[in-house]
Coordinates of C-alpha atoms in Angstrom, one line a residue:
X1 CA 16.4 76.3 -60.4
X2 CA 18.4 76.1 -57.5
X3 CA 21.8 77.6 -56.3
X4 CA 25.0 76.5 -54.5
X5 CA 27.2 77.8 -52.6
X6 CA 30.8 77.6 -51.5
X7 CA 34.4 79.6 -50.7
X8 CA 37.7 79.8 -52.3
X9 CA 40.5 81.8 -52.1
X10 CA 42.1 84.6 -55.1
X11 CA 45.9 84.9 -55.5
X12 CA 46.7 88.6 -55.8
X13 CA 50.5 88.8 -55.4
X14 CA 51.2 86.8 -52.2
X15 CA 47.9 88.4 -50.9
X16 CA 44.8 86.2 -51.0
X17 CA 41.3 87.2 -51.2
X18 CA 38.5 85.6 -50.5
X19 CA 35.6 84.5 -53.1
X20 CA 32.2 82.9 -52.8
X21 CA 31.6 80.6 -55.5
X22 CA 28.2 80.7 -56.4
X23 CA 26.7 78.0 -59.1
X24 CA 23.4 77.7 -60.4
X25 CA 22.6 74.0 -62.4
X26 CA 19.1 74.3 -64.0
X27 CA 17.4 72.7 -66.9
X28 CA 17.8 73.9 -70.4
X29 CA 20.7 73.6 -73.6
X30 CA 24.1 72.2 -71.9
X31 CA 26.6 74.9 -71.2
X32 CA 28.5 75.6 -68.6
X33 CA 29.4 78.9 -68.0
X34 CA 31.9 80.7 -65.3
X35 CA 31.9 84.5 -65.0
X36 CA 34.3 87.0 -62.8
X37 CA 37.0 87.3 -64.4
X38 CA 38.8 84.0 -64.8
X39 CA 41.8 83.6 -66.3
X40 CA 42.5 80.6 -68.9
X41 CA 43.2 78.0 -66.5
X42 CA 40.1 78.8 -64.7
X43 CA 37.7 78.6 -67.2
X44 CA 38.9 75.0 -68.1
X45 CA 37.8 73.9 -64.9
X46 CA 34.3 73.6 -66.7
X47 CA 35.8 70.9 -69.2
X48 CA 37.7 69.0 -65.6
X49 CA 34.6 69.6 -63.3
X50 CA 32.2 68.0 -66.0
X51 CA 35.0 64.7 -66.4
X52 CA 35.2 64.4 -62.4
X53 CA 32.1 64.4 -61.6
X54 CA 31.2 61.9 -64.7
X55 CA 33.9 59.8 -62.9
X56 CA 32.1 59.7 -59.7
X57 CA 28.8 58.7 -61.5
X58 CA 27.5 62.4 -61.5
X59 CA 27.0 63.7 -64.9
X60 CA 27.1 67.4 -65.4
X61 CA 27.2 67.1 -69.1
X62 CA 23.0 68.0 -70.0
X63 CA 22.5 70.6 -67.6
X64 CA 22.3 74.6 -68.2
X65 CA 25.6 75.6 -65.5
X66 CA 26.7 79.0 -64.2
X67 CA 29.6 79.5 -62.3
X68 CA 30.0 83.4 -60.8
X69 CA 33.2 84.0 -58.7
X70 CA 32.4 86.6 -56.5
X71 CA 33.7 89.5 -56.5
X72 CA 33.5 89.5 -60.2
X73 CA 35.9 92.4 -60.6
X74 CA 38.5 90.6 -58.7
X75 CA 40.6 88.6 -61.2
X76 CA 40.6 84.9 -60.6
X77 CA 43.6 83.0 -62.1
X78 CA 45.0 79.2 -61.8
X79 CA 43.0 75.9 -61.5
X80 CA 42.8 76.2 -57.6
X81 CA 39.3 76.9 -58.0
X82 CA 38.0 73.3 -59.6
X83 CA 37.0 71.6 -56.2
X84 CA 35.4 74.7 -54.5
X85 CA 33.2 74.7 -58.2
X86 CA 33.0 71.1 -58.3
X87 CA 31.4 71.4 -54.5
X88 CA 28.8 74.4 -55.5
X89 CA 27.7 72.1 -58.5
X90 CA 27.1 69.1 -56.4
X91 CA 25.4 71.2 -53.8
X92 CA 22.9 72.8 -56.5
X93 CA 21.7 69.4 -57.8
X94 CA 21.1 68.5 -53.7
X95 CA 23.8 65.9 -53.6
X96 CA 25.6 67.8 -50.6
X97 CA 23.6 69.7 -47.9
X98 CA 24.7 73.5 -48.5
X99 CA 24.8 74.1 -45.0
X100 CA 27.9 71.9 -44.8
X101 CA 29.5 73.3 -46.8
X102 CA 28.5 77.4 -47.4
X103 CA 31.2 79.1 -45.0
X104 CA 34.2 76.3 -46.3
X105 CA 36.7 77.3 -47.9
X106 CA 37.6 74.6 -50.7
X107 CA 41.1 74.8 -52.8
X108 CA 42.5 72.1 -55.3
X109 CA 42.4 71.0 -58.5
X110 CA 40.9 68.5 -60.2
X111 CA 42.0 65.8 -62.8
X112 CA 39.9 64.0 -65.0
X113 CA 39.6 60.7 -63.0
X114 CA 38.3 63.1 -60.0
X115 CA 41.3 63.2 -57.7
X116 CA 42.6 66.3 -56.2
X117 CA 45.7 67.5 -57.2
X118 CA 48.5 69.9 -55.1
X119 CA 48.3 73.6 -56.2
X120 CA 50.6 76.5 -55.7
X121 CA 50.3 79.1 -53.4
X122 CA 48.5 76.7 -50.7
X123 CA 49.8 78.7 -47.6
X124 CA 48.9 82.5 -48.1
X125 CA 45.5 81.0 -49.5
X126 CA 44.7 79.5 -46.5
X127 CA 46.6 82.2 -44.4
X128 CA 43.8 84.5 -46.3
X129 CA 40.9 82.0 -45.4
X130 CA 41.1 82.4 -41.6
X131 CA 41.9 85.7 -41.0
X132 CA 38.6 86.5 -43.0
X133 CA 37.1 84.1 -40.3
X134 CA 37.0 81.0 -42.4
X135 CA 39.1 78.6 -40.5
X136 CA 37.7 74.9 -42.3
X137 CA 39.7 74.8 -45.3
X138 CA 39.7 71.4 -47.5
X139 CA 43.1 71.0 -49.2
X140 CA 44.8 68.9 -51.6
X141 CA 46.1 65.9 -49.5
X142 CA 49.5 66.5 -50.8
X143 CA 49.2 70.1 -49.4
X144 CA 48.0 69.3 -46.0
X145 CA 51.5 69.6 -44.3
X146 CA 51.9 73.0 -45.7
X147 CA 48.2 74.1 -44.9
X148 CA 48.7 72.6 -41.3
X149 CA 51.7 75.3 -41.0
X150 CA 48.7 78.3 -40.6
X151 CA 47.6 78.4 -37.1
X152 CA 44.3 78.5 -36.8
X153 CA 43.2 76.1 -39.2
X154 CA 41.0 73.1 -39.4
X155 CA 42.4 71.6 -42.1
X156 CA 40.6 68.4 -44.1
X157 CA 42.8 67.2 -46.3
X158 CA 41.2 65.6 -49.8
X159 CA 42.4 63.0 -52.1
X160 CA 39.4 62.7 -54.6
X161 CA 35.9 64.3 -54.9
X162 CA 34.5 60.6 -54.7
X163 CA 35.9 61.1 -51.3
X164 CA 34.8 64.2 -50.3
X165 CA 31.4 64.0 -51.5
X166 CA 31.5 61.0 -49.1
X167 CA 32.6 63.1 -46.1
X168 CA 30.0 65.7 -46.8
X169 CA 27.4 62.5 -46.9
X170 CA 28.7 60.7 -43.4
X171 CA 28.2 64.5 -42.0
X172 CA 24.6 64.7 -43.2
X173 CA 23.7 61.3 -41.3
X174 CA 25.4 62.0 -38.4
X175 CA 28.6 60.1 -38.9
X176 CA 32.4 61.1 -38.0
X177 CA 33.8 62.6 -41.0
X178 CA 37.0 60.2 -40.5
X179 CA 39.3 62.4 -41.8
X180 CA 43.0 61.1 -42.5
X181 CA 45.9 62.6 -40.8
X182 CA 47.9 65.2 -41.4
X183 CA 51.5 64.7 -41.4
X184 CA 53.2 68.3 -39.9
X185 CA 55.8 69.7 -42.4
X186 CA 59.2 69.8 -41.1
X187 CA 61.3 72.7 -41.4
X188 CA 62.9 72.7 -45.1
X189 CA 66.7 71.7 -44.6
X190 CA 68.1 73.2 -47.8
X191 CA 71.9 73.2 -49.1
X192 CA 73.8 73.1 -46.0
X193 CA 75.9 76.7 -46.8
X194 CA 79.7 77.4 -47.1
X195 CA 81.8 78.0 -43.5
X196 CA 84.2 80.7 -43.3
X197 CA 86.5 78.5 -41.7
X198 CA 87.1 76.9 -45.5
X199 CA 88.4 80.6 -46.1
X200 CA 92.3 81.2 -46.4
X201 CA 93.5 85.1 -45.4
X202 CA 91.2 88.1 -46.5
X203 CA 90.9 89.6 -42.8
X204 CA 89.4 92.6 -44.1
X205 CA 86.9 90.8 -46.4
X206 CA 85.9 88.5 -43.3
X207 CA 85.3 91.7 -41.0
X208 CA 83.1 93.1 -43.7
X209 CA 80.8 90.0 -44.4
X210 CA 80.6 89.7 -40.1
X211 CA 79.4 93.5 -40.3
X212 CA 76.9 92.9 -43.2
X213 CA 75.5 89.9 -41.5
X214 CA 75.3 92.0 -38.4
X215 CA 73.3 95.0 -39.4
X216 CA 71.4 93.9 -42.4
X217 CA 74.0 96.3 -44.7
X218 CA 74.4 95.9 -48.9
X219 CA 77.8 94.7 -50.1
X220 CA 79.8 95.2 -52.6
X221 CA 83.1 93.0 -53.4
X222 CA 85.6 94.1 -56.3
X223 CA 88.4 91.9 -57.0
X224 CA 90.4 89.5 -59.4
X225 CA 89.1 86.2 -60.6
X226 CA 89.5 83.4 -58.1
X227 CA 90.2 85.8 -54.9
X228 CA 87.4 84.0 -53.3
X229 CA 84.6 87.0 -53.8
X230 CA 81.7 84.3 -54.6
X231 CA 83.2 82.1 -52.1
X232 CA 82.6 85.1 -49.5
X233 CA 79.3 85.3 -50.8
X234 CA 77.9 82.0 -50.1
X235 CA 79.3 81.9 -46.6
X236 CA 77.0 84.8 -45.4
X237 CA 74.0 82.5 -45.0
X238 CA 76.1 80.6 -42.8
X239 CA 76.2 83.1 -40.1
X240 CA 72.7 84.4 -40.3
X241 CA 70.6 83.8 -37.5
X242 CA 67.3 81.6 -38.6
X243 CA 63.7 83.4 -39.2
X244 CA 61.9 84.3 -36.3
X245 CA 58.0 82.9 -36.8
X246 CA 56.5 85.5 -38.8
X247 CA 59.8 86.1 -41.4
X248 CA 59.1 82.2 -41.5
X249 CA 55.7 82.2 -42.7
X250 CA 56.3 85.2 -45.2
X251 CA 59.6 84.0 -47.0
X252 CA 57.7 80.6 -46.7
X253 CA 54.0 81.7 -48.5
X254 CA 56.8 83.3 -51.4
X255 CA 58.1 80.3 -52.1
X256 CA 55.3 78.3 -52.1
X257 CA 53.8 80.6 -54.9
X258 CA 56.7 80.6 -56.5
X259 CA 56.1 76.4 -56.1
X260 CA 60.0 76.4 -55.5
X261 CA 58.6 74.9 -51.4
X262 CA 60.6 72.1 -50.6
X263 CA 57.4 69.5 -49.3
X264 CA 55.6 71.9 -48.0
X265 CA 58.3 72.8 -45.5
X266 CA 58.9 75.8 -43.1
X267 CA 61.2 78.1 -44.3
X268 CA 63.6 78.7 -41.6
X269 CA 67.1 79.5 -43.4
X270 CA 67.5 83.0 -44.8
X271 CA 67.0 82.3 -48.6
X272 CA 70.6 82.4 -51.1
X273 CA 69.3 83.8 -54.2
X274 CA 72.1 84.0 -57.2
X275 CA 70.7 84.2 -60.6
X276 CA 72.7 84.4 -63.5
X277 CA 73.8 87.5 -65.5
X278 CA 71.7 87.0 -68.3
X279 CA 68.3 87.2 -65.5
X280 CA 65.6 89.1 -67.5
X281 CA 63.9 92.3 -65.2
X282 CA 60.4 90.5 -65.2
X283 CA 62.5 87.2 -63.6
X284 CA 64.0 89.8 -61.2
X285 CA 61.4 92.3 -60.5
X286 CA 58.4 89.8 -61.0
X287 CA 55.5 90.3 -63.5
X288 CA 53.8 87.7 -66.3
X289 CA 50.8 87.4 -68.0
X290 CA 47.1 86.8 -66.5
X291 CA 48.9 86.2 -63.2
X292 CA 51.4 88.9 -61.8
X293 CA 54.5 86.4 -59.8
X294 CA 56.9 87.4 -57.4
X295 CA 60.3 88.1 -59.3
X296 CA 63.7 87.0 -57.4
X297 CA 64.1 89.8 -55.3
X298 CA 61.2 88.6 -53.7
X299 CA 62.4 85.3 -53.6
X300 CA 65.4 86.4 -51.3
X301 CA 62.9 88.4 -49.3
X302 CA 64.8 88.7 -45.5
X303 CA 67.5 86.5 -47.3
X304 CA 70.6 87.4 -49.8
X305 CA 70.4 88.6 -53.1
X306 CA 73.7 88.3 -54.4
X307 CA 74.7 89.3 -58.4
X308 CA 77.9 87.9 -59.7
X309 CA 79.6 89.9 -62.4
X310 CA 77.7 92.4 -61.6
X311 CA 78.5 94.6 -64.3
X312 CA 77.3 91.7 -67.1
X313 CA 73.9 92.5 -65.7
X314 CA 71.9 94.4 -67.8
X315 CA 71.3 98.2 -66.8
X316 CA 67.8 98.5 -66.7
X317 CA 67.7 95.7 -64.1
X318 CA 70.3 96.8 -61.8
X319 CA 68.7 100.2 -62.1
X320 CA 65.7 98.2 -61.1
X321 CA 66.7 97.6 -57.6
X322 CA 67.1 101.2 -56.6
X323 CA 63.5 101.5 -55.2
X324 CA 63.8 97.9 -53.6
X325 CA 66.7 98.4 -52.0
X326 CA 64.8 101.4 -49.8
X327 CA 61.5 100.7 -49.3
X328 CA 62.0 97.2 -48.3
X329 CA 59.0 96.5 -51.5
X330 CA 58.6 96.2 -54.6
X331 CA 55.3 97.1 -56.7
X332 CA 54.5 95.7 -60.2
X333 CA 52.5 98.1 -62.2
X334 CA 50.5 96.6 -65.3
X335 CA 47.5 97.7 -67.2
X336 CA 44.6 95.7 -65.0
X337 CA 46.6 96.9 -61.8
X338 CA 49.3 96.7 -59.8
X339 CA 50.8 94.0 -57.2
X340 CA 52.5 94.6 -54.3
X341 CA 55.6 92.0 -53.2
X342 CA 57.9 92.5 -50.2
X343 CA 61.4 92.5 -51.3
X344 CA 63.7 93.1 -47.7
X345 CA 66.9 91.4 -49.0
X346 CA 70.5 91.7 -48.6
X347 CA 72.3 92.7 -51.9
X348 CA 75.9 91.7 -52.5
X349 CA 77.1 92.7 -55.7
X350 CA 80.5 91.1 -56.6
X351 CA 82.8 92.3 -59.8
X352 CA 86.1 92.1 -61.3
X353 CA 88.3 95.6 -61.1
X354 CA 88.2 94.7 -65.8
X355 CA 86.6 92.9 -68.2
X356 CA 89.6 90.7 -68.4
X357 CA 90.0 90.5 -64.8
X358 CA 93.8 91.6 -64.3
X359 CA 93.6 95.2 -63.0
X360 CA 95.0 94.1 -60.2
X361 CA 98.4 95.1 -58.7
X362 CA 100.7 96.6 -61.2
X363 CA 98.7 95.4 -64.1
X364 CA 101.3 93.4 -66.0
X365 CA 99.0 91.0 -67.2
X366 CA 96.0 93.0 -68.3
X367 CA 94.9 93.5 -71.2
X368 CA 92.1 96.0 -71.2
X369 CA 92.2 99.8 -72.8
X370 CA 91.6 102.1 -70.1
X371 CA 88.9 103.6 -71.4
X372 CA 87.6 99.6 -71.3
X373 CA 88.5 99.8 -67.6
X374 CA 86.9 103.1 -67.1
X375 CA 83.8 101.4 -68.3
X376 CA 83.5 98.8 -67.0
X377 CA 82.9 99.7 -63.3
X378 CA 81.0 102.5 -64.8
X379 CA 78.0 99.9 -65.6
X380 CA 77.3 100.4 -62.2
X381 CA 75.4 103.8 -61.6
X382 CA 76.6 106.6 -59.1
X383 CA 73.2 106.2 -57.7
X384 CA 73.2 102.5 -57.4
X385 CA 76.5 102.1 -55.7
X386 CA 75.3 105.2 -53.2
X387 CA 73.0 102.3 -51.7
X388 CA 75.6 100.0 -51.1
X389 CA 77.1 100.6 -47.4
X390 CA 80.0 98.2 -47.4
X391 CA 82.8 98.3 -50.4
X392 CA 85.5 96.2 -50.1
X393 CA 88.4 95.2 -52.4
X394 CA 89.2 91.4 -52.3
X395 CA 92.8 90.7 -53.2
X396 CA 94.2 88.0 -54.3
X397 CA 95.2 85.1 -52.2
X398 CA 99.1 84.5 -51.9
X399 CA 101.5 82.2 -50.0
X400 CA 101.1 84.4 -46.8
X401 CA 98.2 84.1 -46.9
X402 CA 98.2 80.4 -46.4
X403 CA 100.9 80.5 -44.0
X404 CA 98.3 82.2 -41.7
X405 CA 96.4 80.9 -38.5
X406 CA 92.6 80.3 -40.0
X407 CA 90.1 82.4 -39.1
X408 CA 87.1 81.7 -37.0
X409 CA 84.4 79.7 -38.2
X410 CA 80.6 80.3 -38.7
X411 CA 79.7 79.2 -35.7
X412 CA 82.1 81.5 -33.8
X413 CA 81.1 84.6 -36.5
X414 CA 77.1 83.8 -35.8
X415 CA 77.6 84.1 -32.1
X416 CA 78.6 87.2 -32.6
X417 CA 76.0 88.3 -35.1
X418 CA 73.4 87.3 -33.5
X419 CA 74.6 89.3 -30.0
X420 CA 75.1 92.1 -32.3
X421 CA 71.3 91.5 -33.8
X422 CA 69.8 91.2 -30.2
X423 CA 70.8 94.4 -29.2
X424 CA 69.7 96.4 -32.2
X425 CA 66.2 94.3 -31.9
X426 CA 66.4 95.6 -27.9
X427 CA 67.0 98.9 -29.0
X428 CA 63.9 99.6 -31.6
X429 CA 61.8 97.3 -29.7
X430 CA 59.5 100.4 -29.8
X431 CA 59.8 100.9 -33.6
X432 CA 58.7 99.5 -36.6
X433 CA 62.9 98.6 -37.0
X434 CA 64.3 95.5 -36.6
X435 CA 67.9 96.5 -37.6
X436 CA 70.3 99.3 -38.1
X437 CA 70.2 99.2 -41.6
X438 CA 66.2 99.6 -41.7
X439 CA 66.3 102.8 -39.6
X440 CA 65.6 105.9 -41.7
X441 CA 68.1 108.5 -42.2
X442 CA 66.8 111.5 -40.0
X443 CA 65.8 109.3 -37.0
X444 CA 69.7 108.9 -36.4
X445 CA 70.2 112.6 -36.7
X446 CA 68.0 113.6 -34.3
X447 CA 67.0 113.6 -30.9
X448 CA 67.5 111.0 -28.9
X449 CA 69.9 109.2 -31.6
X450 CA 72.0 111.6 -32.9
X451 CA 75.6 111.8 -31.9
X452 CA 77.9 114.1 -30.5
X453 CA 79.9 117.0 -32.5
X454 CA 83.1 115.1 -31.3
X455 CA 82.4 112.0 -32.7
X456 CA 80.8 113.1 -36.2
X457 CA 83.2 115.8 -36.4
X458 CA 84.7 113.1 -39.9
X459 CA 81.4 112.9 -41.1
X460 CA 80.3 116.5 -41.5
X461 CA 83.8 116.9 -43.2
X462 CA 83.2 114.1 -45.9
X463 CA 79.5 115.8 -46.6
X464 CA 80.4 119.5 -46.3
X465 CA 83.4 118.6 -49.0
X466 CA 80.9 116.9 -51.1
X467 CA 82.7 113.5 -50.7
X468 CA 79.4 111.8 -49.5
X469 CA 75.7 112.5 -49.9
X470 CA 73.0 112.7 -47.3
X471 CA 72.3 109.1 -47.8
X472 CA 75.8 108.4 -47.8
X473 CA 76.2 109.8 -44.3
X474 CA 73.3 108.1 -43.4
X475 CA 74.7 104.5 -43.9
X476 CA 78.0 105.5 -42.6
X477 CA 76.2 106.3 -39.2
X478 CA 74.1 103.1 -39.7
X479 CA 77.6 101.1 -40.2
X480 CA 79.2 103.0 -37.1
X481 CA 75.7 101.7 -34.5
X482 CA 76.6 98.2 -36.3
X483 CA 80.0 98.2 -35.3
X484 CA 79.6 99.3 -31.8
X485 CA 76.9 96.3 -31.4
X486 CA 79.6 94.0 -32.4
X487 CA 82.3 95.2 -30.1
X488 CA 79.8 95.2 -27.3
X489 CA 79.0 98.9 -26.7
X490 CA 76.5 99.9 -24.1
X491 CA 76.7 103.5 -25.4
X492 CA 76.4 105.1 -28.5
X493 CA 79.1 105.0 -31.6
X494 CA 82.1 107.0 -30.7
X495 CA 84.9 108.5 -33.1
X496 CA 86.6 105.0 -33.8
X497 CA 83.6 103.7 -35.2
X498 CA 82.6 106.7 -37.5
X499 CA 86.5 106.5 -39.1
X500 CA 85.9 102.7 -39.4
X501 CA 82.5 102.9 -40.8
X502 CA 84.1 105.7 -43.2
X503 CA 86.9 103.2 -44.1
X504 CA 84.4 100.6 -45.2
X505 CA 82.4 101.9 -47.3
X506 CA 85.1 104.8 -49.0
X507 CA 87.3 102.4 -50.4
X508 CA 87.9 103.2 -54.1
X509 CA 86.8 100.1 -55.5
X510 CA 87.4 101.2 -59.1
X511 CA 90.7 101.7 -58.7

């Protein structure tokens, strides 16, 4: 009897874990065997192991193997684990040294022929593999680039076992390993955004897309058909500064789990998610079978989330986002246990005043029943719209309009947010808060944050009337430090910028 041993890396979430892979080869009936909870795909990689390592003139096929993935109560899911079990079988029948190999971490699949194939989820695994002090990873070549992004990591890229087994033989006598290069991934470029400068009028649309951008703050846009609401939308990434490092490599490990990782290639751009009306809550929230995914709120992590017909949207999944949209998180509870995926997005909802879109103006052409119109709107709960801090109604375009000076452009509008977003950064450099819409309620009401009587004098009005909740005054004070960053204040919010914090999110928007 005799026992190898080798490492992998678990997927749980966006989390990895790590796993020795343990394999025992001794004489007796053919079977091959893998225990700790593996997950369909896993427990094929007996059938590919067996057919790759026949194809590098090892055979597998008339010996007693047993695979344990340890821990065993950790499941194991996806065929990420075939080389790491392919290594432990080849170390057991002493055709690698195990010493070589016992604190590696190996990740890829295999196909039939013996080459190693790109998996999903490449970057938290290895991410997972050195800070459990495993640096030496061995990687799909095609995943190299992304592997290389963890620093940290001595990264051996592999194109076939035959190849590998090789390596692991030029070590043994002494020989450089001769390991290819790796190629660095490039930031991904994505779809080059929209530029408010394309945008005709809608001054008071434009100053509420520059505040969201500024501060982090939900949206909500309510107008007719072709006012230009989606068109707002998809300008907003355009004036968003790019991830720092660490946003980076999380929005990045998402996506490449997701497998939606553009070559392997650094996430820099805050992500544009838009799914359409008909999205399911497991495509939204996240979820699945043997293996729990991120959903698309997780996909737009430190990005924009933004629903279009808003009010199409099924109710259970817009009453989905409610925890999101406050803890920053969301956590998918199922029967073997729950998952835990960061979900820190932007939310702009957009929606049209009717279902036919004309209740705009005097009416004239609409053709709705009011209690139609009355519904409508109504889709979207009282407690759901309470988490939205800006509310703005988009009118409709006219010749005016296009009579009018444009306005500024992204670049001008980014300058400006990103001033705005330097100062908030400066001022919670000693919290856990990036930006004004992160900070909890109570820290701006008290000591040292809270304002003067003078200035909040509004505020307490609109509460003590019962025209805004506590978290509604909350965001209207988050809005009002937003909009002194963008005028430049040194100082705290004054009076102006509590009645125009006030003003943007109190419009009527169902009106």
């Amino acid at each position: 009897m005799t026992l190898g041993v080798t490492r992998g890396v678990a997927l749980d979430g966006i989390e990895g874990a790590l796993v020795a892979i343990e394999a025992d080869v001794s004489s007796g009936l053919p079977a091959f065997a893998i225990g700790g909870l593996p997950d369909a795909a896993c427990r094929q990689s007996a059938d590919r192991v067996k057919a790759a390592a026949a194809n590098v003139g090892l055979s597998l096929a008339q010996r007693r193997i047993v695979v344990n993935l340890s821990p065993a109560w950790l499941p194991k899911t996806g065929s990420a684990f075939d080389l790491g079990i392919a290594v432990a079988c080849l170390v057991a029948q002493k055709q690698i040294r195990g010493d070589l190999v016992r604190d590696v971490v190996h990740i890829g699949e295999l196909g039939l022929d013996g080459t190693v194939r790109p998996v999903r989820g490449v970057l938290p695994l290895v991410l997972a593999a050195v800070r459990t002090g495993h640096p030496q990873v061995v990687v799909p070549a095609a995943n190299a680039g992304e592997a290389a992004l963890v620093r940290g990591a001595q990264i051996v890229p592999a194109e076939s076992l035959a190849r590998l087994l090789t390596r692991y033989r030029d070590l043994a006598d002494g020989s450089p390993a001769g390991d290819p290069p790796i190629v660095p991934a490039e930031e991904a470029a994505g779809a080059s955004p929209r530029d408010l400068g394309d945008l005709a009028g809608q001054a008071e649309a434009r100053a509420a897309l520059e505040v969201a951008a500024a501060g982090g703050h939900h949206l909500f846009l309510v107008g007719p058909p072709g006012a230009g609401k989606t068109m707002l939308a998809e300008c907003l990434p355009s004036i968003l500064p790019s991830l720092d490092d660490e946003q980076a490599l999380q929005v990045t490990a998402i996506h490449s789990v997701l497998g939606s990782l553009e070559d392997g290639a650094l996430v820099r751009r805050p992500p544009f998610v838009a799914p359409h009306h008909d999205a399911s809550l497991v495509a939204l929230i996240g979820g699945g079978g043997s293996q729990i995914r991120p959903g698309l709120i997780s996909k737009a992590h430190r990005g924009i989330l933004m629903l279009d017909e808003a009010p199409e949207f099924r109710r259970g999944v817009l009453q989905s986002l409610r925890q999101p949209l406050e803890s920053g998180e969301v956590v998918v509870a199922r029967a073997r246990g729950s998952v835990r995926f960061p979900a820190r997005f932007q939310l702009v909802l957009a929606a049209n005043p009717c279902p036919c879109g004309m209740s705009f103006g005097k009416a004239r052409n609409c053709r709705c029943r009011s209690q139609e119109k009355r519904d409508y709107l109504a889709r979207l709960s009282g407690p759901l719209l309470d988490r939205i801090d800006l509310r703005v109604v988009v009118d409709s375009v006219g010749l005016t309009d296009l009579a009018l000076p444009r306005g500024d452009d992204s670049a001008a509008v980014a300058a400006r947010v990103l001033q705005a977003r330097t100062a908030q950064v400066q001022r919670w450099a000693d919290h856990p808060w990036r930006l004004n819409s992160e900070v909890p309620g109570p820290r701006l009401r008290e000591a040292p944050w809270r304002l003067p009587p003078t200035a909040v004098a509004e505020l307490d009005r609109e509460l003590d009337v019962g025209a805004l909740t506590l978290r509604g005054y909350d965001r209207v004070l988050r809005l009002a430090w937003t909009l002194n960053d963008l005028r430049g204040g040194a100082g705290r919010p004054n009076r102006d910028d509590i009645g125009a914090a006030l003003t943007m999110r109190g419009q009527d928007v169902a009106a």
